Amino acid sequence: MNSIEKVAVIGLGYIGLPTAAILATNGLKVVGVDIKQDNVDAINRGEVPFVEPDLNIHVAGAVSVGSLSATTMTPAADAFILAVPTPFNADKTADLSYIEAAARGLAPQLKGGELIILESTSPPGTTQHLADYLLGLRPDLSLDGVNGKPILHVAHCPERVLPGRVMIELVTNDRIVGGITDEATELARQLYHVFCQGDIHLTDAATAEMAKLVENAYRDVNIAFANELSIISDKVGIDVWELIELANHHPRVNILQPGPGVGGHCIAVDPWFIVSAAPDESNLIRQARETNDGKPAWVIDQVKRVLKDAGSNAKVAALGLAFKANIDDLRESPAVEIVRQLSQDLSECLVLVAEPHVSVLPRALTSLANVELVETERAVREADVVLLLVDHNEFKEMDRSALEGKSVVDTRGIWR
Ligand code: SAJ
């Protein structure tokens, strides 16, 4: 195929928009595609519809010089990058409907010779499924030139950037690319080489898919270990953060930090794709998920325990809703679930939520009469019990004297 000059990035979320912006600021013509008209309009004004450090500079710059634009209709392009969600179904299998919808959007634009990259986190076999699905829509094309049919090059290239550090990690992280064919792998390598300064490792599509899942399952298992330690430490009456700090002085020990549970759209989801691919073999991975998913209930019990002393119509300040520090992302956030459950279980208590990164409560909490979003200072001042859920800088830097005389449940260990 000819060199890639125009790229369509489908799905302008936390991964798609940064990827579109970094390609556009590295000399390519990029069109971003999203079903949300409001987001498309915002991007075309050079604005970013969510919080991610430095992304706004890239988007505003690329839009102003005309190398990045957004639309709701997939255009023709030399390469397509799919960065759409892959949530899980009720039975924890992957929901591929967004990938299929993106494929239906781009199929009419294909002429043959295009590179199609799946970036969405996916169970093994999904890239092949995408290729087969596209050929089902476009039987005049092929993956290998059989009967002289024009070729589609399909590859998987999982993203591995950490929310909050996306614009740095997009450039500096190593990448894994795995094509359905060797030619697809090579073309994908060339595209990522445009902006990626890390090493680009080549493999097949299914191994690339599994590599991403395994990275997140590795982290999930290690966070589950920390969370289990926090519950054990509470039972035996020791400070888990001191315990971990001391154990981590060992040269080959690096225990992660306990928290209120694991959130976000990656670590709380991806391990299930491994479990569903090999249910009988994935015992440790499943148990880690269950341990981390069980942590919010344990935190709620802790709050109820201290509330017994504070009285039945006490006020609780819940500090933080995001799934981790210094971002506005509430997806799969254990903090949201804890607030929701607390407000239901303790209907006579008022829960004053402080989340400096959002201006409205998420839908899961809006209908709850005893939950209010307020400034941090007011939440803490009025509360009898202060429940710290997210280690945002604003909370770390808070004047500790405001906590005097209050019961504190600190799930992140920032006020030790
Ligand atoms: N967490 C803890 N204790 C820790 C570390 C994290 O409780 O010691 C919690 C966080 O509070 C949060 C959750 O785990 O609720 C996940 O946070 P994270 O910072 O570990 O990861 P994510 O979900 O923001 O991003 C992960 C990253 N994966 C790995 O580090 C292996 C990132 O590189 C991936 O690109 C991203 O998933 C993704 O998109 O898959």
GROMACS .gro file of C-alpha atoms in nm, residues 5-379:
model
  375
    5GLU     CA    1  -0.122   1.010   0.507
    6LYS     CA    2  -0.476   1.018   0.640
    7VAL     CA    3  -0.594   0.836   0.953
    8ALA     CA    4  -0.947   0.803   1.089
    9VAL     CA    5  -0.961   0.741   1.465
   10ILE     CA    6  -1.294   0.595   1.567
   11GLY     CA    7  -1.396   0.661   1.928
   12LEU     CA    8  -1.270   0.991   2.074
   13GLY     CA    9  -1.254   0.894   2.438
   14TYR     CA   10  -0.968   0.872   2.685
   15ILE     CA   11  -0.753   0.679   2.434
   16GLY     CA   12  -0.887   0.772   2.089
   17LEU     CA   13  -0.861   1.149   2.129
   18PRO     CA   14  -0.502   1.150   2.263
   19THR     CA   15  -0.401   0.908   1.985
   20ALA     CA   16  -0.569   1.124   1.722
   21ALA     CA   17  -0.400   1.434   1.863
   22ILE     CA   18  -0.052   1.283   1.879
   23LEU     CA   19  -0.077   1.155   1.520
   24ALA     CA   20  -0.201   1.496   1.406
   25THR     CA   21   0.085   1.679   1.577
   26ASN     CA   22   0.331   1.439   1.408
   27GLY     CA   23   0.246   1.527   1.050
   28LEU     CA   24  -0.058   1.313   0.966
   29LYS     CA   25  -0.399   1.430   0.858
   30VAL     CA   26  -0.639   1.294   1.122
   31VAL     CA   27  -1.016   1.279   1.134
   32GLY     CA   28  -1.167   1.174   1.464
   33VAL     CA   29  -1.503   1.000   1.460
   34ASP     CA   30  -1.747   0.982   1.751
   35ILE     CA   31  -2.119   0.924   1.793
   36LYS     CA   32  -2.144   1.205   2.051
   37GLN     CA   33  -2.219   1.525   1.859
   38ASP     CA   34  -2.138   1.744   2.163
   39ASN     CA   35  -1.788   1.597   2.188
   40VAL     CA   36  -1.734   1.633   1.812
   41ASP     CA   37  -1.836   2.001   1.833
   42ALA     CA   38  -1.609   2.061   2.134
   43ILE     CA   39  -1.309   1.903   1.958
   44ASN     CA   40  -1.371   2.108   1.644
   45ARG     CA   41  -1.351   2.417   1.867
   46GLY     CA   42  -1.014   2.287   1.991
   47GLU     CA   43  -1.156   2.186   2.331
   48VAL     CA   44  -1.118   1.859   2.522
   49PRO     CA   45  -1.437   1.716   2.676
   50PHE     CA   46  -1.257   1.550   2.972
   51VAL     CA   47  -0.958   1.605   3.199
   52GLU     CA   48  -0.618   1.475   3.086
   53PRO     CA   49  -0.303   1.679   3.149
   54ASP     CA   50  -0.155   1.846   2.834
   55LEU     CA   51  -0.412   1.693   2.597
   56ASN     CA   52  -0.577   2.033   2.546
   57ILE     CA   53  -0.253   2.184   2.412
   58HIS     CA   54  -0.221   1.907   2.152
   59VAL     CA   55  -0.586   1.919   2.047
   60ALA     CA   56  -0.605   2.298   2.028
   61GLY     CA   57  -0.280   2.314   1.829
   62ALA     CA   58  -0.374   2.038   1.582
   63VAL     CA   59  -0.724   2.175   1.525
   64SER     CA   60  -0.596   2.529   1.470
   65VAL     CA   61  -0.354   2.420   1.193
   66GLY     CA   62  -0.619   2.196   1.034
   67SER     CA   63  -0.446   1.860   1.089
   68LEU     CA   64  -0.719   1.737   1.327
   69SER     CA   65  -1.094   1.756   1.284
   70ALA     CA   66  -1.387   1.557   1.420
   71THR     CA   67  -1.707   1.422   1.269
   72THR     CA   68  -1.982   1.170   1.338
   73MET     CA   69  -1.947   0.993   0.999
   74THR     CA   70  -1.645   0.774   0.923
   75PRO     CA   71  -1.461   0.913   0.618
   76ALA     CA   72  -1.233   0.729   0.373
   77ALA     CA   73  -0.876   0.704   0.504
   78ASP     CA   74  -0.549   0.514   0.457
   79ALA     CA   75  -0.564   0.378   0.810
   80PHE     CA   76  -0.840   0.335   1.068
   81ILE     CA   77  -0.778   0.306   1.441
   82LEU     CA   78  -1.066   0.167   1.648
   83ALA     CA   79  -1.056   0.293   2.006
   84VAL     CA   80  -1.410   0.213   2.112
   85PRO     CA   81  -1.520   0.062   2.445
   86THR     CA   82  -1.531  -0.312   2.508
   87PRO     CA   83  -1.743  -0.339   2.823
   88PHE     CA   84  -1.846  -0.675   2.959
   89ASN     CA   85  -2.185  -0.838   2.943
   90ALA     CA   86  -2.376  -0.954   3.252
   91ASP     CA   87  -2.200  -1.293   3.222
   92LYS     CA   88  -1.857  -1.116   3.214
   93THR     CA   89  -1.793  -1.198   2.848
   94ALA     CA   90  -1.683  -0.910   2.626
   95ASP     CA   91  -1.944  -0.697   2.452
   96LEU     CA   92  -1.807  -0.650   2.099
   97SER     CA   93  -2.103  -0.447   1.976
   98TYR     CA   94  -1.909  -0.116   1.968
   99ILE     CA   95  -1.634  -0.276   1.760
  100GLU     CA   96  -1.891  -0.417   1.520
  101ALA     CA   97  -2.069  -0.081   1.495
  102ALA     CA   98  -1.736   0.090   1.413
  103ALA     CA   99  -1.672  -0.178   1.148
  104ARG     CA  100  -2.014  -0.114   0.992
  105GLY     CA  101  -1.932   0.258   0.982
  106LEU     CA  102  -1.599   0.216   0.806
  107ALA     CA  103  -1.679  -0.079   0.574
  108PRO     CA  104  -1.845   0.133   0.300
  109GLN     CA  105  -1.533   0.353   0.281
  110LEU     CA  106  -1.289   0.071   0.206
  111LYS     CA  107  -1.123   0.046  -0.135
  112GLY     CA  108  -0.860  -0.214  -0.048
  113GLY     CA  109  -0.508  -0.155   0.082
  114GLU     CA  110  -0.617   0.011   0.408
  115LEU     CA  111  -0.470  -0.064   0.748
  116ILE     CA  112  -0.727  -0.130   1.021
  117ILE     CA  113  -0.602  -0.130   1.377
  118LEU     CA  114  -0.798  -0.244   1.677
  119GLU     CA  115  -0.674  -0.065   1.990
  120SER     CA  116  -0.968  -0.155   2.214
  121THR     CA  117  -0.882  -0.405   2.484
  122SER     CA  118  -1.019  -0.734   2.359
  123PRO     CA  119  -1.034  -1.107   2.436
  124PRO     CA  120  -0.808  -1.333   2.227
  125GLY     CA  121  -0.955  -1.380   1.880
  126THR     CA  122  -1.129  -1.041   1.855
  127THR     CA  123  -0.898  -0.897   1.586
  128GLN     CA  124  -0.963  -1.204   1.371
  129HIS     CA  125  -1.336  -1.159   1.445
  130LEU     CA  126  -1.312  -0.796   1.331
  131ALA     CA  127  -1.136  -0.902   1.009
  132ASP     CA  128  -1.398  -1.172   0.940
  133TYR     CA  129  -1.679  -0.929   1.021
  134LEU     CA  130  -1.540  -0.672   0.775
  135LEU     CA  131  -1.506  -0.934   0.503
  136GLY     CA  132  -1.866  -1.038   0.572
  137LEU     CA  133  -1.968  -0.676   0.499
  138ARG     CA  134  -1.724  -0.643   0.206
  139PRO     CA  135  -1.686  -0.983   0.033
  140ASP     CA  136  -1.514  -0.805  -0.257
  141LEU     CA  137  -1.205  -0.760  -0.032
  142SER     CA  138  -0.969  -1.017   0.124
  143LEU     CA  139  -0.695  -1.057   0.384
  144ASP     CA  140  -0.449  -1.227   0.149
  145GLY     CA  141  -0.525  -1.121  -0.209
  146VAL     CA  142  -0.702  -1.446  -0.293
  147ASN     CA  143  -0.864  -1.439  -0.641
  148GLY     CA  144  -0.706  -1.099  -0.700
  149LYS     CA  145  -0.926  -0.931  -0.439
  150PRO     CA  146  -0.783  -0.610  -0.284
  151ILE     CA  147  -0.628  -0.667   0.058
  152LEU     CA  148  -0.726  -0.533   0.401
  153HIS     CA  149  -0.449  -0.522   0.659
  154VAL     CA  150  -0.586  -0.585   1.008
  155ALA     CA  151  -0.381  -0.565   1.330
  156HIS     CA  152  -0.414  -0.528   1.705
  157CYS     CA  153  -0.215  -0.266   1.892
  158PRO     CA  154  -0.327  -0.243   2.253
  159GLU     CA  155  -0.291   0.090   2.432
  160ARG     CA  156  -0.114   0.081   2.767
  161VAL     CA  157  -0.114   0.443   2.878
  162LEU     CA  158  -0.193   0.539   3.234
  163PRO     CA  159  -0.478   0.790   3.272
  164GLY     CA  160  -0.326   1.111   3.405
  165ARG     CA  161   0.001   1.048   3.215
  166VAL     CA  162  -0.141   0.969   2.873
  167MET     CA  163   0.043   1.232   2.668
  168ILE     CA  164   0.378   1.125   2.813
  169GLU     CA  165   0.322   0.750   2.803
  170LEU     CA  166   0.182   0.753   2.446
  171VAL     CA  167   0.523   0.869   2.333
  172THR     CA  168   0.756   0.690   2.574
  173ASN     CA  169   0.592   0.349   2.639
  174ASP     CA  170   0.691   0.044   2.437
  175ARG     CA  171   0.412  -0.085   2.209
  176ILE     CA  172   0.311  -0.431   2.103
  177VAL     CA  173   0.167  -0.476   1.754
  178GLY     CA  174   0.024  -0.800   1.624
  179GLY     CA  175  -0.123  -0.837   1.276
  180ILE     CA  176  -0.345  -1.099   1.121
  181THR     CA  177  -0.067  -1.116   0.858
  182ASP     CA  178   0.302  -1.022   0.876
  183GLU     CA  179   0.237  -0.737   0.633
  184ALA     CA  180  -0.034  -0.596   0.860
  185THR     CA  181   0.207  -0.617   1.154
  186GLU     CA  182   0.474  -0.428   0.961
  187LEU     CA  183   0.233  -0.156   0.845
  188ALA     CA  184   0.107  -0.107   1.200
  189ARG     CA  185   0.466  -0.079   1.319
  190GLN     CA  186   0.530   0.195   1.064
  191LEU     CA  187   0.224   0.391   1.177
  192TYR     CA  188   0.310   0.381   1.550
  193HIS     CA  189   0.673   0.463   1.471
  194VAL     CA  190   0.548   0.810   1.368
  195PHE     CA  191   0.511   0.913   1.734
  196CYS     CA  192   0.623   0.624   1.956
  197GLN     CA  193   0.975   0.661   2.093
  198GLY     CA  194   0.960   0.333   2.287
  199ASP     CA  195   1.041  -0.003   2.128
  200ILE     CA  196   0.771  -0.152   1.907
  201HIS     CA  197   0.749  -0.528   1.958
  202LEU     CA  198   0.603  -0.742   1.682
  203THR     CA  199   0.387  -1.052   1.734
  204ASP     CA  200   0.061  -1.206   1.614
  205ALA     CA  201  -0.282  -1.057   1.690
  206ALA     CA  202  -0.393  -1.307   1.959
  207THR     CA  203  -0.065  -1.274   2.155
  208ALA     CA  204  -0.095  -0.893   2.140
  209GLU     CA  205  -0.451  -0.921   2.272
  210MET     CA  206  -0.345  -1.148   2.557
  211ALA     CA  207  -0.041  -0.935   2.645
  212LYS     CA  208  -0.265  -0.640   2.726
  213LEU     CA  209  -0.504  -0.851   2.934
  214VAL     CA  210  -0.218  -1.014   3.122
  215GLU     CA  211  -0.058  -0.679   3.210
  216ASN     CA  212  -0.378  -0.559   3.374
  217ALA     CA  213  -0.447  -0.895   3.542
  218TYR     CA  214  -0.094  -0.885   3.686
  219ARG     CA  215  -0.169  -0.548   3.844
  220ASP     CA  216  -0.511  -0.662   3.963
  221VAL     CA  217  -0.364  -0.968   4.137
  222ASN     CA  218  -0.105  -0.751   4.310
  223ILE     CA  219  -0.362  -0.492   4.422
  224ALA     CA  220  -0.578  -0.779   4.552
  225PHE     CA  221  -0.280  -0.894   4.761
  226ALA     CA  222  -0.252  -0.543   4.911
  227ASN     CA  223  -0.626  -0.525   4.972
  228GLU     CA  224  -0.627  -0.862   5.142
  229LEU     CA  225  -0.336  -0.750   5.360
  230SER     CA  226  -0.535  -0.443   5.466
  231ILE     CA  227  -0.822  -0.660   5.587
  232ILE     CA  228  -0.589  -0.901   5.767
  233SER     CA  229  -0.398  -0.610   5.925
  234ASP     CA  230  -0.719  -0.456   6.053
  235LYS     CA  231  -0.812  -0.787   6.212
  236VAL     CA  232  -0.477  -0.832   6.385
  237GLY     CA  233  -0.461  -0.462   6.481
  238ILE     CA  234  -0.166  -0.332   6.282
  239ASP     CA  235  -0.117  -0.044   6.036
  240VAL     CA  236  -0.113  -0.194   5.686
  241TRP     CA  237   0.067   0.104   5.532
  242GLU     CA  238   0.353   0.077   5.779
  243LEU     CA  239   0.359  -0.299   5.720
  244ILE     CA  240   0.387  -0.260   5.342
  245GLU     CA  241   0.643   0.016   5.366
  246LEU     CA  242   0.862  -0.205   5.583
  247ALA     CA  243   0.819  -0.518   5.369
  248ASN     CA  244   0.905  -0.315   5.058
  249HIS     CA  245   1.254  -0.251   5.196
  250HIS     CA  246   1.329  -0.608   5.088
  251PRO     CA  247   1.513  -0.583   4.754
  252ARG     CA  248   1.272  -0.819   4.576
  253VAL     CA  249   0.942  -0.717   4.735
  254ASN     CA  250   0.723  -0.440   4.595
  255ILE     CA  251   0.373  -0.462   4.740
  256LEU     CA  252   0.116  -0.220   4.593
  257GLN     CA  253  -0.120  -0.001   4.796
  258PRO     CA  254  -0.457  -0.104   4.938
  259GLY     CA  255  -0.757   0.113   4.861
  260PRO     CA  256  -1.138   0.109   4.856
  261GLY     CA  257  -1.139  -0.133   4.560
  262VAL     CA  258  -1.026  -0.128   4.200
  263GLY     CA  259  -1.194   0.100   3.949
  264GLY     CA  260  -1.152   0.230   3.598
  265HIS     CA  261  -1.240   0.071   3.274
  266CYS     CA  262  -0.932  -0.151   3.248
  267ILE     CA  263  -0.809  -0.335   3.552
  268ALA     CA  264  -1.160  -0.399   3.688
  269VAL     CA  265  -1.269  -0.541   3.350
  270ASP     CA  266  -0.985  -0.696   3.150
  271PRO     CA  267  -0.906  -0.992   3.379
  272TRP     CA  268  -1.259  -1.118   3.319
  273PHE     CA  269  -1.175  -1.158   2.949
  274ILE     CA  270  -0.902  -1.404   3.048
  275VAL     CA  271  -1.139  -1.583   3.285
  276SER     CA  272  -1.401  -1.616   3.014
  277ALA     CA  273  -1.141  -1.749   2.765
  278ALA     CA  274  -1.021  -2.017   3.012
  279PRO     CA  275  -1.269  -2.042   3.302
  280ASP     CA  276  -1.135  -2.363   3.457
  281GLU     CA  277  -0.774  -2.250   3.451
  282SER     CA  278  -0.804  -1.889   3.572
  283ASN     CA  279  -0.841  -1.946   3.947
  284LEU     CA  280  -0.600  -1.689   4.084
  285ILE     CA  281  -0.710  -1.425   3.833
  286ARG     CA  282  -1.079  -1.478   3.919
  287GLN     CA  283  -1.010  -1.472   4.294
  288ALA     CA  284  -0.818  -1.143   4.262
  289ARG     CA  285  -1.115  -0.987   4.084
  290GLU     CA  286  -1.349  -1.110   4.356
  291THR     CA  287  -1.119  -0.988   4.635
  292ASN     CA  288  -1.098  -0.640   4.481
  293ASP     CA  289  -1.469  -0.630   4.404
  294GLY     CA  290  -1.535  -0.724   4.768
  295LYS     CA  291  -1.336  -0.433   4.911
  296PRO     CA  292  -1.613  -0.168   4.888
  297ALA     CA  293  -1.840  -0.382   5.111
  298TRP     CA  294  -1.563  -0.403   5.368
  299VAL     CA  295  -1.517  -0.024   5.362
  300ILE     CA  296  -1.892   0.023   5.410
  301ASP     CA  297  -1.877  -0.203   5.716
  302GLN     CA  298  -1.591   0.008   5.853
  303VAL     CA  299  -1.803   0.323   5.817
  304LYS     CA  300  -2.101   0.158   5.982
  305ARG     CA  301  -1.876   0.052   6.268
  306VAL     CA  302  -1.765   0.410   6.341
  307LEU     CA  303  -2.116   0.542   6.282
  308LYS     CA  304  -2.242   0.329   6.573
  309ASP     CA  305  -2.058   0.569   6.805
  310ALA     CA  306  -2.150   0.884   6.610
  311GLY     CA  307  -2.528   0.829   6.629
  312SER     CA  308  -2.790   0.733   6.375
  313ASN     CA  309  -2.841   1.074   6.212
  314ALA     CA  310  -2.475   1.156   6.177
  315LYS     CA  311  -2.332   1.325   5.868
  316VAL     CA  312  -2.071   1.148   5.658
  317ALA     CA  313  -1.824   1.338   5.437
  318ALA     CA  314  -1.722   1.119   5.144
  319LEU     CA  315  -1.407   1.265   4.991
  320GLY     CA  316  -1.354   1.171   4.626
  321LEU     CA  317  -1.558   0.988   4.362
  322ALA     CA  318  -1.299   0.934   4.086
  323PHE     CA  319  -1.157   0.586   4.042
  324LYS     CA  320  -0.812   0.717   4.131
  325ALA     CA  321  -0.620   1.031   4.222
  326ASN     CA  322  -0.621   1.360   4.029
  327ILE     CA  323  -0.852   1.263   3.743
  328ASP     CA  324  -1.223   1.319   3.676
  329ASP     CA  325  -1.294   0.965   3.551
  330LEU     CA  326  -1.571   0.797   3.751
  331ARG     CA  327  -1.594   0.478   3.544
  332GLU     CA  328  -1.632   0.165   3.758
  333SER     CA  329  -1.526   0.377   4.054
  334PRO     CA  330  -1.550   0.194   4.389
  335ALA     CA  331  -1.600   0.535   4.553
  336VAL     CA  332  -1.926   0.590   4.365
  337GLU     CA  333  -2.047   0.242   4.461
  338ILE     CA  334  -1.955   0.298   4.827
  339VAL     CA  335  -2.145   0.629   4.842
  340ARG     CA  336  -2.447   0.477   4.668
  341GLN     CA  337  -2.457   0.177   4.902
  342LEU     CA  338  -2.396   0.386   5.215
  343SER     CA  339  -2.676   0.626   5.130
  344GLN     CA  340  -2.916   0.337   5.075
  345ASP     CA  341  -2.816   0.144   5.388
  346LEU     CA  342  -2.814   0.455   5.608
  347SER     CA  343  -3.114   0.645   5.481
  348GLU     CA  344  -3.126   0.863   5.794
  349CYS     CA  345  -2.765   0.986   5.741
  350LEU     CA  346  -2.669   1.271   5.510
  351VAL     CA  347  -2.372   1.191   5.284
  352LEU     CA  348  -2.183   1.507   5.184
  353VAL     CA  349  -1.975   1.421   4.879
  354ALA     CA  350  -1.673   1.632   4.784
  355GLU     CA  351  -1.517   1.571   4.442
  356PRO     CA  352  -1.313   1.869   4.321
  357HIS     CA  353  -1.290   1.723   3.967
  358VAL     CA  354  -1.662   1.712   3.885
  359SER     CA  355  -1.939   1.971   3.898
  360VAL     CA  356  -2.239   1.737   3.904
  361LEU     CA  357  -2.308   1.403   4.072
  362PRO     CA  358  -2.295   1.096   3.847
  363ARG     CA  359  -2.626   0.942   3.744
  364ALA     CA  360  -2.592   0.658   3.998
  365LEU     CA  361  -2.616   0.915   4.280
  366THR     CA  362  -2.847   1.187   4.149
  367SER     CA  363  -3.172   1.028   4.261
  368LEU     CA  364  -3.054   0.972   4.620
  369ALA     CA  365  -3.219   1.226   4.851
  370ASN     CA  366  -2.952   1.201   5.122
  371VAL     CA  367  -2.649   1.260   4.896
  372GLU     CA  368  -2.525   1.611   4.825
  373LEU     CA  369  -2.224   1.735   4.624
  374VAL     CA  370  -2.053   2.014   4.819
  375GLU     CA  371  -1.716   2.188   4.860
  376THR     CA  372  -1.453   1.986   5.046
  377GLU     CA  373  -1.427   2.243   5.323
  378ARG     CA  374  -1.802   2.229   5.395
  379ALA     CA  375  -1.819   1.850   5.377
   0.00000   0.00000   0.00000
